[in-house]
Coordinates of C-alpha atoms and ligand atoms in Angstrom, one line a residue:
X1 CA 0.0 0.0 0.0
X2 CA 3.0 2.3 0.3
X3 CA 3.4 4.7 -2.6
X4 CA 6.6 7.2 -3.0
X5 CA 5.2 10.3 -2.7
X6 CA 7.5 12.2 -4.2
X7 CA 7.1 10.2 -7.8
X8 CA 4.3 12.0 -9.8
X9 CA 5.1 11.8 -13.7
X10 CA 4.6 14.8 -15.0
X11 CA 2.9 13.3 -17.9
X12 CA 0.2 12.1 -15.3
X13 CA -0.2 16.0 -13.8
X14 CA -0.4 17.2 -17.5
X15 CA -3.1 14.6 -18.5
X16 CA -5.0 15.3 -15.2
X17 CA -4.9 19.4 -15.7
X18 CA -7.2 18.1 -19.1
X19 CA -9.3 15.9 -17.6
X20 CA -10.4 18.4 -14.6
X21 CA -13.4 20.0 -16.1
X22 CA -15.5 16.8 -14.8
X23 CA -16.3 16.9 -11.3
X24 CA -15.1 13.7 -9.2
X25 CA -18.5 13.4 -7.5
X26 CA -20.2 13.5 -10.8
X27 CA -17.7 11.8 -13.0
X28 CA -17.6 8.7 -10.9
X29 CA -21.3 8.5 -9.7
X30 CA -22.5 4.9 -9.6
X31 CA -24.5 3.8 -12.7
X32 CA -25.8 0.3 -11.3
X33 CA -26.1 -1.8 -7.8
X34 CA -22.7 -2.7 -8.1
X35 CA -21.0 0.0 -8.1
X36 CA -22.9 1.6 -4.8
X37 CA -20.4 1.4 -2.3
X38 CA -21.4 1.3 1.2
X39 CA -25.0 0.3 0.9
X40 CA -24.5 -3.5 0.4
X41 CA -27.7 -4.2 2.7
X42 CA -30.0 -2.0 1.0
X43 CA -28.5 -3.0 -2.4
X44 CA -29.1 -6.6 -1.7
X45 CA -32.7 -5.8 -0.8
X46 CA -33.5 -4.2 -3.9
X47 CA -31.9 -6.4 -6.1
X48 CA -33.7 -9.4 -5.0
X49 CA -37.0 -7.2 -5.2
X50 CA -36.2 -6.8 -8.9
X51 CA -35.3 -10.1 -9.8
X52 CA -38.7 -12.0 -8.7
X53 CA -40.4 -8.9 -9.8
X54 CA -42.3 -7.9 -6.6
X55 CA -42.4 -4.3 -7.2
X56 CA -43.9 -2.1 -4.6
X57 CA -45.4 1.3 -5.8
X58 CA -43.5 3.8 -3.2
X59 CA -39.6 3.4 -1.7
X60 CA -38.6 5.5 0.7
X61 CA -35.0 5.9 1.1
X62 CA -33.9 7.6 4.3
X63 CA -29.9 8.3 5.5
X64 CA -27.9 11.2 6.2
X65 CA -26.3 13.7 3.2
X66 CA -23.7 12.0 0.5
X67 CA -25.0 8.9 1.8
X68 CA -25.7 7.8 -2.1
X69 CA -30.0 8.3 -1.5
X70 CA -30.3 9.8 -5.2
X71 CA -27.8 8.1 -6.6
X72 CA -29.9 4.7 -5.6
X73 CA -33.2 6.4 -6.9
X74 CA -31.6 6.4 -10.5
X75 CA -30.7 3.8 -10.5
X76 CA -33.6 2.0 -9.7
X77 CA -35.3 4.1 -11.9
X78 CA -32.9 2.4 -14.8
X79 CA -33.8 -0.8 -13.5
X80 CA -37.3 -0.1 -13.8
X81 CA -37.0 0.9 -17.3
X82 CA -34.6 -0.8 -18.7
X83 CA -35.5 -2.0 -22.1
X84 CA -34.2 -5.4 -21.6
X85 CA -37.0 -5.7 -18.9
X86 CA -36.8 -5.0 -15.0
X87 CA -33.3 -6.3 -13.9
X88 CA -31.0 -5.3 -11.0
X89 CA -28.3 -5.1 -13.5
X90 CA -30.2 -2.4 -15.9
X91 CA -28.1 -3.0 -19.0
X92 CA -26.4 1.3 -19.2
X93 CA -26.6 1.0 -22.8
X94 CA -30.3 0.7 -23.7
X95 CA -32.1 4.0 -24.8
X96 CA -33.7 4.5 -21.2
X97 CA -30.8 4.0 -19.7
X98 CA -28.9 6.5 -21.4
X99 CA -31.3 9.4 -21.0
X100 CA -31.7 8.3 -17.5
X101 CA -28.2 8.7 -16.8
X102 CA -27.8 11.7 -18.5
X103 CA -30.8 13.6 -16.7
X104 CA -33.2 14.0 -19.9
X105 CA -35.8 10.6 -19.7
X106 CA -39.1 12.0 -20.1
X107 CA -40.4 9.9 -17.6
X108 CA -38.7 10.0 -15.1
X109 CA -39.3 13.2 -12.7
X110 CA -37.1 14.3 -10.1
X111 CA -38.4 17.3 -7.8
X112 CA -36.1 18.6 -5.1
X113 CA -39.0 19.2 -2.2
X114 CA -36.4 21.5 -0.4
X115 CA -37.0 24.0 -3.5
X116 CA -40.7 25.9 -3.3
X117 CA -41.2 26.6 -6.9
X118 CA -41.7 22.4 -7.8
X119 CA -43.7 21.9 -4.6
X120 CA -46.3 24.5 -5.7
X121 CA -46.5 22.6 -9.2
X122 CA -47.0 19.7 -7.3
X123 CA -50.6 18.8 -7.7
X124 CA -50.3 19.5 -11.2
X125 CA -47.5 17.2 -12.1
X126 CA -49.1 14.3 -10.0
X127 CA -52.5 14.8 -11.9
X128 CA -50.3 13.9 -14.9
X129 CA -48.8 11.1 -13.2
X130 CA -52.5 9.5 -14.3
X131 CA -51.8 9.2 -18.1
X132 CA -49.4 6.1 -19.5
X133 CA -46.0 6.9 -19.7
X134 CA -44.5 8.2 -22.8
X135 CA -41.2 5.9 -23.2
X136 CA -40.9 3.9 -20.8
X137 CA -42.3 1.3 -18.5
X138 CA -43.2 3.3 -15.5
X139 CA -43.5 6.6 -14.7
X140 CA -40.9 7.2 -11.8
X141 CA -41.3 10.1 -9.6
X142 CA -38.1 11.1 -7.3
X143 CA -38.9 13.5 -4.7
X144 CA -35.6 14.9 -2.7
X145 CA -35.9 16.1 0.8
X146 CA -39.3 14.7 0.8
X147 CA -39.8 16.0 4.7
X148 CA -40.0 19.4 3.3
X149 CA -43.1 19.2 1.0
X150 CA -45.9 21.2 2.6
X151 CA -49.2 19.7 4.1
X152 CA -51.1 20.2 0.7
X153 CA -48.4 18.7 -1.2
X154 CA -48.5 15.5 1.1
X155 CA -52.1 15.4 0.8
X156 CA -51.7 15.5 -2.8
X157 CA -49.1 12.7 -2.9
X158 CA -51.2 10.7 -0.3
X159 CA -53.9 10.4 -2.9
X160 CA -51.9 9.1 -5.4
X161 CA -50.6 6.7 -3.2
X162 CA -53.5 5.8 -1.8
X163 CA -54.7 4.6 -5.4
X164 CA -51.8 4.3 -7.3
X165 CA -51.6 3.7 -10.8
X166 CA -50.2 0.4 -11.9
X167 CA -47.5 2.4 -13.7
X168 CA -46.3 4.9 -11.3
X169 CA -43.3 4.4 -9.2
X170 CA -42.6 7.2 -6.3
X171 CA -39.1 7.3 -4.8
X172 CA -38.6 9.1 -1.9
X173 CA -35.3 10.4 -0.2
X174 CA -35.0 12.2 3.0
X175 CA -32.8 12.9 5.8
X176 CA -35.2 13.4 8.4
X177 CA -38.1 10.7 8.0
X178 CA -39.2 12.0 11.4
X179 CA -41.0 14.7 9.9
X180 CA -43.0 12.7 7.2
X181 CA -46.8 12.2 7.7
X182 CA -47.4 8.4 9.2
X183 CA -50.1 8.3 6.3
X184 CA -47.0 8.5 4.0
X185 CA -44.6 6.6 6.1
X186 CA -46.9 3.4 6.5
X187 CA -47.6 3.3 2.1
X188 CA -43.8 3.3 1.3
X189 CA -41.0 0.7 1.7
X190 CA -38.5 1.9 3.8
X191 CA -34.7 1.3 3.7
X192 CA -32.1 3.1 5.6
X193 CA -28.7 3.9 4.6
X194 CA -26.1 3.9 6.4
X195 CA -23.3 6.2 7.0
X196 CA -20.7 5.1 4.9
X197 CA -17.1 3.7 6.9
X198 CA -14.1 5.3 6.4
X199 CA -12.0 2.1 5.3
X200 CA -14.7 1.9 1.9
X201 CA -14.4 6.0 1.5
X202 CA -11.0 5.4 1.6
X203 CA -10.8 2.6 -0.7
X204 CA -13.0 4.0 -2.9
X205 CA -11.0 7.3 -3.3
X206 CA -7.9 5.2 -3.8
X207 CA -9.6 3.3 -6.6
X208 CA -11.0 6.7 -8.3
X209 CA -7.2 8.4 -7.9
X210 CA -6.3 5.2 -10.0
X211 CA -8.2 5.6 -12.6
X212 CA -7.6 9.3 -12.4
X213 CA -3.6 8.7 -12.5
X214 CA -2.9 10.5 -9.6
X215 CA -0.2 9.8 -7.0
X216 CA -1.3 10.1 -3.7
X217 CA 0.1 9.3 0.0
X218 CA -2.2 7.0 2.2
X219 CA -2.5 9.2 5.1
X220 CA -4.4 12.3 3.4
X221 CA -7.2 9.5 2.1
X222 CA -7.5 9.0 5.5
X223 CA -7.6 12.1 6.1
X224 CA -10.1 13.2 3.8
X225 CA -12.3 10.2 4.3
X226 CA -12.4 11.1 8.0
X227 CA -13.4 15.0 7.1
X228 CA -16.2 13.4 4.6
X229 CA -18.0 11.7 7.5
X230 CA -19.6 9.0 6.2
X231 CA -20.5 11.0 3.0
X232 CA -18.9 9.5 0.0
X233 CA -20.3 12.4 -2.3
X234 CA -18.3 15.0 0.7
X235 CA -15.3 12.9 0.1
X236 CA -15.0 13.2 -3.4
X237 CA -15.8 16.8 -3.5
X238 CA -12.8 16.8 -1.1
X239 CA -10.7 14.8 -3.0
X240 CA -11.2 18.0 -5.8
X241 CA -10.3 20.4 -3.9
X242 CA -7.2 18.6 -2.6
X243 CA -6.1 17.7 -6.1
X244 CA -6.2 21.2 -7.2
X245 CA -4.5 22.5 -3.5
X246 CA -1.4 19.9 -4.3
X247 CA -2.0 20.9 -7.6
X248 CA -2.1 17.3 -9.2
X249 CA -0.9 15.5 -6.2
X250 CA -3.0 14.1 -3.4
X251 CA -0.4 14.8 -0.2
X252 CA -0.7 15.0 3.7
X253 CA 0.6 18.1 4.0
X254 CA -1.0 19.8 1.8
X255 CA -4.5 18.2 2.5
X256 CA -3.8 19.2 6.1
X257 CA -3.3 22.8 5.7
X258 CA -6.4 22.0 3.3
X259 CA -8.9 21.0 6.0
X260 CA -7.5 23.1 8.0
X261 CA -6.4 20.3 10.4
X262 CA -3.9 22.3 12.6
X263 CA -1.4 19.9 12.7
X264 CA -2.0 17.6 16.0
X265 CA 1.8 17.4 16.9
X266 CA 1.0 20.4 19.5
X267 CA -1.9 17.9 21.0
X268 CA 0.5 15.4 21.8
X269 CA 3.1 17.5 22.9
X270 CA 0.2 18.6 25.6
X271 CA -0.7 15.3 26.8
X272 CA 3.0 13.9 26.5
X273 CA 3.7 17.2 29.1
X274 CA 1.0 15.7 31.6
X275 CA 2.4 12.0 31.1
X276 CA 5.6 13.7 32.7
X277 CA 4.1 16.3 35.0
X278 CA 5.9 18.5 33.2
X279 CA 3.7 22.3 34.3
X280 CA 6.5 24.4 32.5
X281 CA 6.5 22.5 29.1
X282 CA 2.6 22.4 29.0
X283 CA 2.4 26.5 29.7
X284 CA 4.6 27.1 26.9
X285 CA 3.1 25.1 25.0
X286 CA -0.2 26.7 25.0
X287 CA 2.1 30.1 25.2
X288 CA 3.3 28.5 21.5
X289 CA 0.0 28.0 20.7
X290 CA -1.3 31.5 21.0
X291 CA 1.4 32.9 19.2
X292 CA 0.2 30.9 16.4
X293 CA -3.5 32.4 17.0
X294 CA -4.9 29.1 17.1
X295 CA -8.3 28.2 18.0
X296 CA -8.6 27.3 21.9
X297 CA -11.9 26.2 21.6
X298 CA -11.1 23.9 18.8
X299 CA -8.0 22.9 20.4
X300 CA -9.7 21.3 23.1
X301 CA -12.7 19.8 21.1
X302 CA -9.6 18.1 19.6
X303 CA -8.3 17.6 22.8
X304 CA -11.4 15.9 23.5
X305 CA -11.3 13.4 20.3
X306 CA -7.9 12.6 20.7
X307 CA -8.7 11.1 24.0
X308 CA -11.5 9.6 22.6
X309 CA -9.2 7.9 20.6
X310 CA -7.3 6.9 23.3
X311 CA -9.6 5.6 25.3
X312 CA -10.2 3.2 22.6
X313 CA -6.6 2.5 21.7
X314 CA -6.6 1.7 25.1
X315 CA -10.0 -0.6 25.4
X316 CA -10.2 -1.7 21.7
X317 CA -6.8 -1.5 20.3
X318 CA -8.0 -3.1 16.9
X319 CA -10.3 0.2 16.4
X320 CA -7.6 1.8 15.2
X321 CA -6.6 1.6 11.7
X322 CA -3.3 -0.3 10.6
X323 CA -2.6 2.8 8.6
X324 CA -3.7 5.2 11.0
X325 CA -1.1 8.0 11.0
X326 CA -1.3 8.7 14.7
X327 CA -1.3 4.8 15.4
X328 CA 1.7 4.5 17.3
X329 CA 1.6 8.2 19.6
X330 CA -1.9 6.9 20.0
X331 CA -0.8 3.2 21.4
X332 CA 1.7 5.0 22.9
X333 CA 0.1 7.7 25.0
X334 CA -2.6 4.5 25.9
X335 CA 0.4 2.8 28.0
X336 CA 1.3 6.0 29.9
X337 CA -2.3 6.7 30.8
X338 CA -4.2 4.4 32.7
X339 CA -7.7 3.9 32.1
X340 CA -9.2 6.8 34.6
X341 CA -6.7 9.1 33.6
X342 CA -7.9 9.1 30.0
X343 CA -11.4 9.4 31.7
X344 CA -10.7 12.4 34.0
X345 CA -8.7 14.4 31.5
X346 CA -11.9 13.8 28.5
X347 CA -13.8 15.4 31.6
X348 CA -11.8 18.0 32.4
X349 CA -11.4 19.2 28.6
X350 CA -15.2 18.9 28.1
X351 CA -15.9 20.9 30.7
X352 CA -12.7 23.6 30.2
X353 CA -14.5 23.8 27.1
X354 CA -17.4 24.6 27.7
X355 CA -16.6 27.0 30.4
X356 CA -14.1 29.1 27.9
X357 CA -16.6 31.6 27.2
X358 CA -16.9 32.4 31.0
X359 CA -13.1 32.2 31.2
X360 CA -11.8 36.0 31.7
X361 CA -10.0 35.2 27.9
X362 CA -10.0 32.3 25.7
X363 CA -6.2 31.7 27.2
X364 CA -6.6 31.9 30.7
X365 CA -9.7 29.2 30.5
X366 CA -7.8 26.8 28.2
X367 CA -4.0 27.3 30.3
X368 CA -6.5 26.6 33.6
X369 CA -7.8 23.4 31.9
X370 CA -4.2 22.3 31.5
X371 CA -3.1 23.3 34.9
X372 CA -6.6 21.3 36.0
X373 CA -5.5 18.2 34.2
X374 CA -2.3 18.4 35.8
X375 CA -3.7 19.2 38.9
X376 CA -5.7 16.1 39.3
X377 CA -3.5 13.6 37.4
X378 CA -2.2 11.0 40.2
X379 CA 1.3 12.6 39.7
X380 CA 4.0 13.3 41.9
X381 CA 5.3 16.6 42.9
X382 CA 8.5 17.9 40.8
X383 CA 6.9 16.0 37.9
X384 CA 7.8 12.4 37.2
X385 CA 4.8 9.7 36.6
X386 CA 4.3 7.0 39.0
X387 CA 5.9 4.1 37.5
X388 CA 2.8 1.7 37.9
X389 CA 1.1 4.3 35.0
X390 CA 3.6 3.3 32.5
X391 CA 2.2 -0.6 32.9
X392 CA -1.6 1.1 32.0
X393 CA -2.5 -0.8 35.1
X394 CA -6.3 2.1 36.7
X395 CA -4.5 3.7 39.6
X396 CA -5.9 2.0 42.9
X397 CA -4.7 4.5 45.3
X398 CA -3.7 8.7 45.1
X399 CA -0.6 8.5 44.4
X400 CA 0.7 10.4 46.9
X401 CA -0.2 7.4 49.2
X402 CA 1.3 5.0 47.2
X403 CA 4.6 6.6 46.4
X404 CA 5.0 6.6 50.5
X405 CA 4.3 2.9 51.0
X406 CA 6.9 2.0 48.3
X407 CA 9.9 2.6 49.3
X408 CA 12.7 2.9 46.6
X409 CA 10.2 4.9 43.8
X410 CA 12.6 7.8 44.4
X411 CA 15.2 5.6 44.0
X412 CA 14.2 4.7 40.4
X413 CA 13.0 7.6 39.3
X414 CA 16.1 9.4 40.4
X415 CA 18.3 6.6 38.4
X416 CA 16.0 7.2 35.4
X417 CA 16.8 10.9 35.3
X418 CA 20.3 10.6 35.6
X419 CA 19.8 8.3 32.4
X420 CA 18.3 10.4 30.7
X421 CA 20.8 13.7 30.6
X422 CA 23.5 11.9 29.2
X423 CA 21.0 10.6 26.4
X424 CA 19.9 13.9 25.6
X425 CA 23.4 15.0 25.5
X426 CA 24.1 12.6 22.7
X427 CA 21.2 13.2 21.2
X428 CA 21.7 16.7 20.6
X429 CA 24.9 15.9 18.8
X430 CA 22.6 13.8 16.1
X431 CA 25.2 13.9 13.4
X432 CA 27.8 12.1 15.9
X433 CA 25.4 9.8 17.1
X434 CA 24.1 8.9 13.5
X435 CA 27.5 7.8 13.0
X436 CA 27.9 6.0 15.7
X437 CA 24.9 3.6 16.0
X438 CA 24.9 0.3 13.8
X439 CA 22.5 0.9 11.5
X440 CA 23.0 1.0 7.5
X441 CA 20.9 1.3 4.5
X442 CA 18.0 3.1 4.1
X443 CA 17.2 3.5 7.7
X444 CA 20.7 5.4 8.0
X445 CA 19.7 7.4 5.1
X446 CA 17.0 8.3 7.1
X447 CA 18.6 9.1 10.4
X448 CA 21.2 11.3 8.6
X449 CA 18.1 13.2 7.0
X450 CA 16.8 14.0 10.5
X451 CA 17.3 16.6 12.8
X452 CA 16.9 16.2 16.8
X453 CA 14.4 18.0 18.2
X454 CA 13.7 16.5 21.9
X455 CA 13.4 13.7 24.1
X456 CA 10.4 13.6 25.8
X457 CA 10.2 10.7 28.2
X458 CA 10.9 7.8 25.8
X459 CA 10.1 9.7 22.5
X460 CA 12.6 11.0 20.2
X461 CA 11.2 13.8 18.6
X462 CA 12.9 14.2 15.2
X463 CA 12.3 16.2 12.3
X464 CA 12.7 15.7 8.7
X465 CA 12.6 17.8 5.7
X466 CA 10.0 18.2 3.5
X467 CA 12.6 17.0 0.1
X468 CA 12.9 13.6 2.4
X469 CA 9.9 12.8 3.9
X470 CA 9.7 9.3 1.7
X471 CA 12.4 8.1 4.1
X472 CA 9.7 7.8 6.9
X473 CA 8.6 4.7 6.0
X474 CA 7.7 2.2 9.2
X475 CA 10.5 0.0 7.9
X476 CA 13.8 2.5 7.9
X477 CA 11.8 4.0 11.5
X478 CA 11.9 0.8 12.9
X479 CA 15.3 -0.4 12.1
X480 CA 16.5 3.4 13.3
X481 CA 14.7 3.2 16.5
X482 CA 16.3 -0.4 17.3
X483 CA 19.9 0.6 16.8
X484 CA 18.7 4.0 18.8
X485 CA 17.4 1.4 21.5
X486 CA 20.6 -0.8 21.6
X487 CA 22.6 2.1 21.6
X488 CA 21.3 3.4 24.7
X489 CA 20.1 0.1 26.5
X490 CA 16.7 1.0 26.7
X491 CA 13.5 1.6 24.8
X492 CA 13.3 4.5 22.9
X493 CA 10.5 5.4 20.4
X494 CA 10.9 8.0 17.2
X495 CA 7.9 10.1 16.4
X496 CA 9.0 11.9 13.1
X497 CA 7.8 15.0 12.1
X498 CA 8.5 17.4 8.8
X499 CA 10.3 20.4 9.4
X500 CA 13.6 21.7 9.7
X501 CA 16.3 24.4 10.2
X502 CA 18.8 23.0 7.7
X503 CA 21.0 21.2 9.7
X504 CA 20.6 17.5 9.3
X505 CA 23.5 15.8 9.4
X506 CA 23.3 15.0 5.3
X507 CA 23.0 19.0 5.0
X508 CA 25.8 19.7 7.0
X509 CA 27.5 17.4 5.4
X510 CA 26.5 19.1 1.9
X511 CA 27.6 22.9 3.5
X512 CA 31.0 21.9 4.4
X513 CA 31.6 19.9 1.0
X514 CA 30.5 23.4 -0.5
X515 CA 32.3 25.3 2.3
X516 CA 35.8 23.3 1.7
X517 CA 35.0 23.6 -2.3
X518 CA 35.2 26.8 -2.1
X519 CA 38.1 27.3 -0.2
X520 CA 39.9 25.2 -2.5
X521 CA 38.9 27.1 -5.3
X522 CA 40.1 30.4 -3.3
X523 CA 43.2 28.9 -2.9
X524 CA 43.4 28.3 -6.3
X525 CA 42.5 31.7 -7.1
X526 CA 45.3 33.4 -5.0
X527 CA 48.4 30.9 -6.0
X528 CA 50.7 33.1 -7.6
X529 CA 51.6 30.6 -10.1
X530 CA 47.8 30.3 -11.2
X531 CA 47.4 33.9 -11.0
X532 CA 49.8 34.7 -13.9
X533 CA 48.9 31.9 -15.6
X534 CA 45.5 33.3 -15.7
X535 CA 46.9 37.3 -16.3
X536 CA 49.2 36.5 -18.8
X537 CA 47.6 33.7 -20.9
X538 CA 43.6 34.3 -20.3
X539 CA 42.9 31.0 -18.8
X540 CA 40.1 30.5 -17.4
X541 CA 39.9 28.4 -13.9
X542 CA 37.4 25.4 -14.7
X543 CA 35.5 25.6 -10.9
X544 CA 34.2 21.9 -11.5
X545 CA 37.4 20.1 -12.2
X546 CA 38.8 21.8 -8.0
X547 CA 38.5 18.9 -6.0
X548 CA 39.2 19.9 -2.1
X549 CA 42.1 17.7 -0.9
X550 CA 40.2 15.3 1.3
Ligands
ZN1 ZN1 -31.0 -0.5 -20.3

């Protein structure tokens, strides 16, 4: 499933710039049962229906927006009136089926109920719904947003459906069948559709980008099929607009800045500042965070999902995706919570955030939510976790109490720190310590690509620029992380990030072969020899063929 981002043939970007009048949602609408993608149930229904040709006069299709409710409606409209008879597998090439597809079959009639103008018309056009139909078999009316007819317009339909021609075929979609008349309810046959899950969105994007010939990188399908929610039509509409942001390419990066999905880095720098009862890194982390006007409201509310998430990684560890791009912070974070903790802090950011707008500013009430989940994590004072949280193991007692009754915590925790400076130490000289761990290949590729950002607790923070962020791939992390591990004894984990100040160890490397180049040519330059040479005889100093003595 792993693509290299960075490959898009530019013969694929030219050929898509051509084929972009088409919308996505439109271009790839399903033409028959088979290619509805979500709605197996309803599809399966339907077909069968069809096949022993037990039609019922009135369908009413119900499900949220993007769900695919239209779509169906066509569809079986086609099947109706296919010309090679009624068929779940209407044939797409027939006469009817054409003019079906392409919006302009006289008989079929599609009213949007949610627009007045058709619903005053409509006692007229169901008077006509009384002659034969012109072309076809049946005489299909599909009524969007059926909630929204008024009561005349109901009553008008109810008496067609009370005595319905043998020819007529009504197919209703709404979003609310709440607020249909019972009289209505009880004369159609009802099926729900369902919200569409992100693994078929996804998969179904990835298929369309296929045919398309577009690169894309895993992580921003699931990324846009989690901003569709559930909606398939949303998540091609999406898939658009990101196309024409990455202008050609489908990438995380850009689709992020897209949805305007602040990046989530700062969340988990938050919570991993409450796994280590760290008050000063949390404050400036919010302090970073209104420097960057972000949204404190938002913040939390993502705050609050990302716990969510937790709580599940936690409780259901197989909820989360394989590809899921916060996977491993997400297992991660699970292990240094316990349960309750995960519990208390969803609370606490619920409630911070709703009580923002009585805070005295928007930064006050969210830094006193963090200070409030630090507060009543069962921490100890000066900041380290209790070690029984890093087993995930609910908290039986406050763990002030506990600390007390075992004797030689400190102890550990004291050890732990003094492991941890020298680490850091080393870490900070990345380009050294690159060279020094065992670890070859791509994954050393990798770790000379990377700068060091931090070690909080066990996480290595590193950064990578954008020009090499194919080299994160789970493989070269893994194998970089283990030689990090055996380097230092201990368990270390690498959350990469993209970024950068220009000084990974391959870029350094890269300035001083310049740096020494240049030298060398200056040398060149002023050798008195080489300077007359160049006075006397107008030769010309070929830069390329200087080679710095090694
Ligand atoms: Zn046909």
């Amino acid at each position: 499933m792993a693509r290299s981002p960075d490959v898009v043939p530019a013969e694929n970007y030219r050929r898509f710039e051509h084929k972009v009048t088409l919308a996505l949602a439109r271009k790839w609408r399903p033409k028959n049962f088979a290619e509805l993608v979500g709605q197996e149930h309803v599809v399966r229904a339907i077909s069968n229906a069809l096949t022993q040709n037990r039609l019922h006069h009135a369908y009413l299709l119900t499900g949220t927006r993007g769900v695919g409710k239209t779509t169906l409606a066509r569809i079986i409209a086609k099947a109706l009136n296919c010309e090679t008879g009624v068929t779940a597998t209407p044939c797409g090439r027939c006469t009817a089926c054409i003019e079906i597809d392409a919006g302009r079959f006289v008989d079929l009639i599609e009213l949007d109920a949610a627009s007045n103008t058709q619903v005053d018309n409509m006692r007229e056009l169901l008077e006509n719904a009384l002659y034969a139909p012109t072309s076809g078999r049946f005489k299909v009316y599909i009524i969007d947003e059926v909630h929204m007819l008024s009561r005349s317009a109901f009553n008008a339909m109810l008496k067609t459906l009370e005595e319905p021609p043998a020819h007529v075929k009504f197919i209703l979609a709404t979003t609310d069948p709440q607020k249909i008349p019972v009289t209505v309810l009880s004369r159609c046959l009802q099926f729900n559709l369902k919200q569409i899950p992100l693994a078929q969105i996804r998969g179904q994007l990835e298929s369309v980008l296929g045919k398309e010939g577009v690169t894309f990188e895993v992580p921003a399908l699931n990324l846009l099929s989690r901003a569709a929610e559930g909606s398939m039509r949303d998540a091609l509409s999406l898939l658009d607009q990101a196309i024409a942001h990455g202008a050609g390419k489908v990438q995380e990066t850009s689709v992020r800045e897209m949805l305007g999905a602040v990046d989530r880095g700062y969340l988990f720098s938050i919570l991993n500042a409450l796994v280590r009862g760290d008050g000063p890194a949390l404050l400036s982390e919010a302090d970073r965070m209104a420097a960057r006007s972000l949204s404190f409201d938002t913040a939390l509310q993502e705050l609050a999902t990302l716990l969510h998430r937790i709580a599940l990684a936690q409780t259901v560890p197989d909820a989360l995706a394989d590809d899921e791009p916060e996977r491993e912070s997400l297992i991660a974070l699970g292990r240094s919570f316990s349960a309750e903790d995960v519990q208390l802090l969803y609370q606490i950011a619920i409630h911070g955030r709703r009580d923002l707008g009585l805070a005295p500013d928007e930064f006050a009430g969210f830094s006193m939510t963090l200070m409030r989940m630090l507060a009543f994590l069962p921490l100890e004072p000066g900041g380290k976790a209790v070690p029984d949280r890093a087993s995930g193991r609910p908290a039986e007692k406050p763990a002030a109490t506990r600390a007390v009754e075992q004797p030689g915590v400190a102890e550990k925790l004291n050890q732990k720190v003094a492991e941890t400076r020298p680490i850091e130490a080393e870490l900070s000289d990345w380009r050294n310590l690159v060279g020094r761990i065992k670890v070859g290949g791509m994954a050393r590729m990798l770790g000379d690509n990377c700068e060091f950002q931090a070690l909080q607790g066990d996480n290595i923070e590193l950064v990578v620029p954008e020009a090499h962020k194919h080299l994160v791939e789970k493989g070269y992390t893994d194998k970089l992380q283990a030689a990090l591990g055996d380097y230092f004894g201990r368990k270390l984990r690498l959350r990469i990030s993209t970024g950068g100040s220009g000084r990974t160890p391959a870029e350094i490397e890269n300035q001083e072969r310049q740096a020494s180049l240049a030298k060398a040519i200056e040398s060149i330059d002023s050798d008195p020899f080489v300077r007359e040479l160049v006075e006397n005889f107008d030769a010309r100093i070929k830069d390329t063929s200087i080679k710095p003595i090694q």
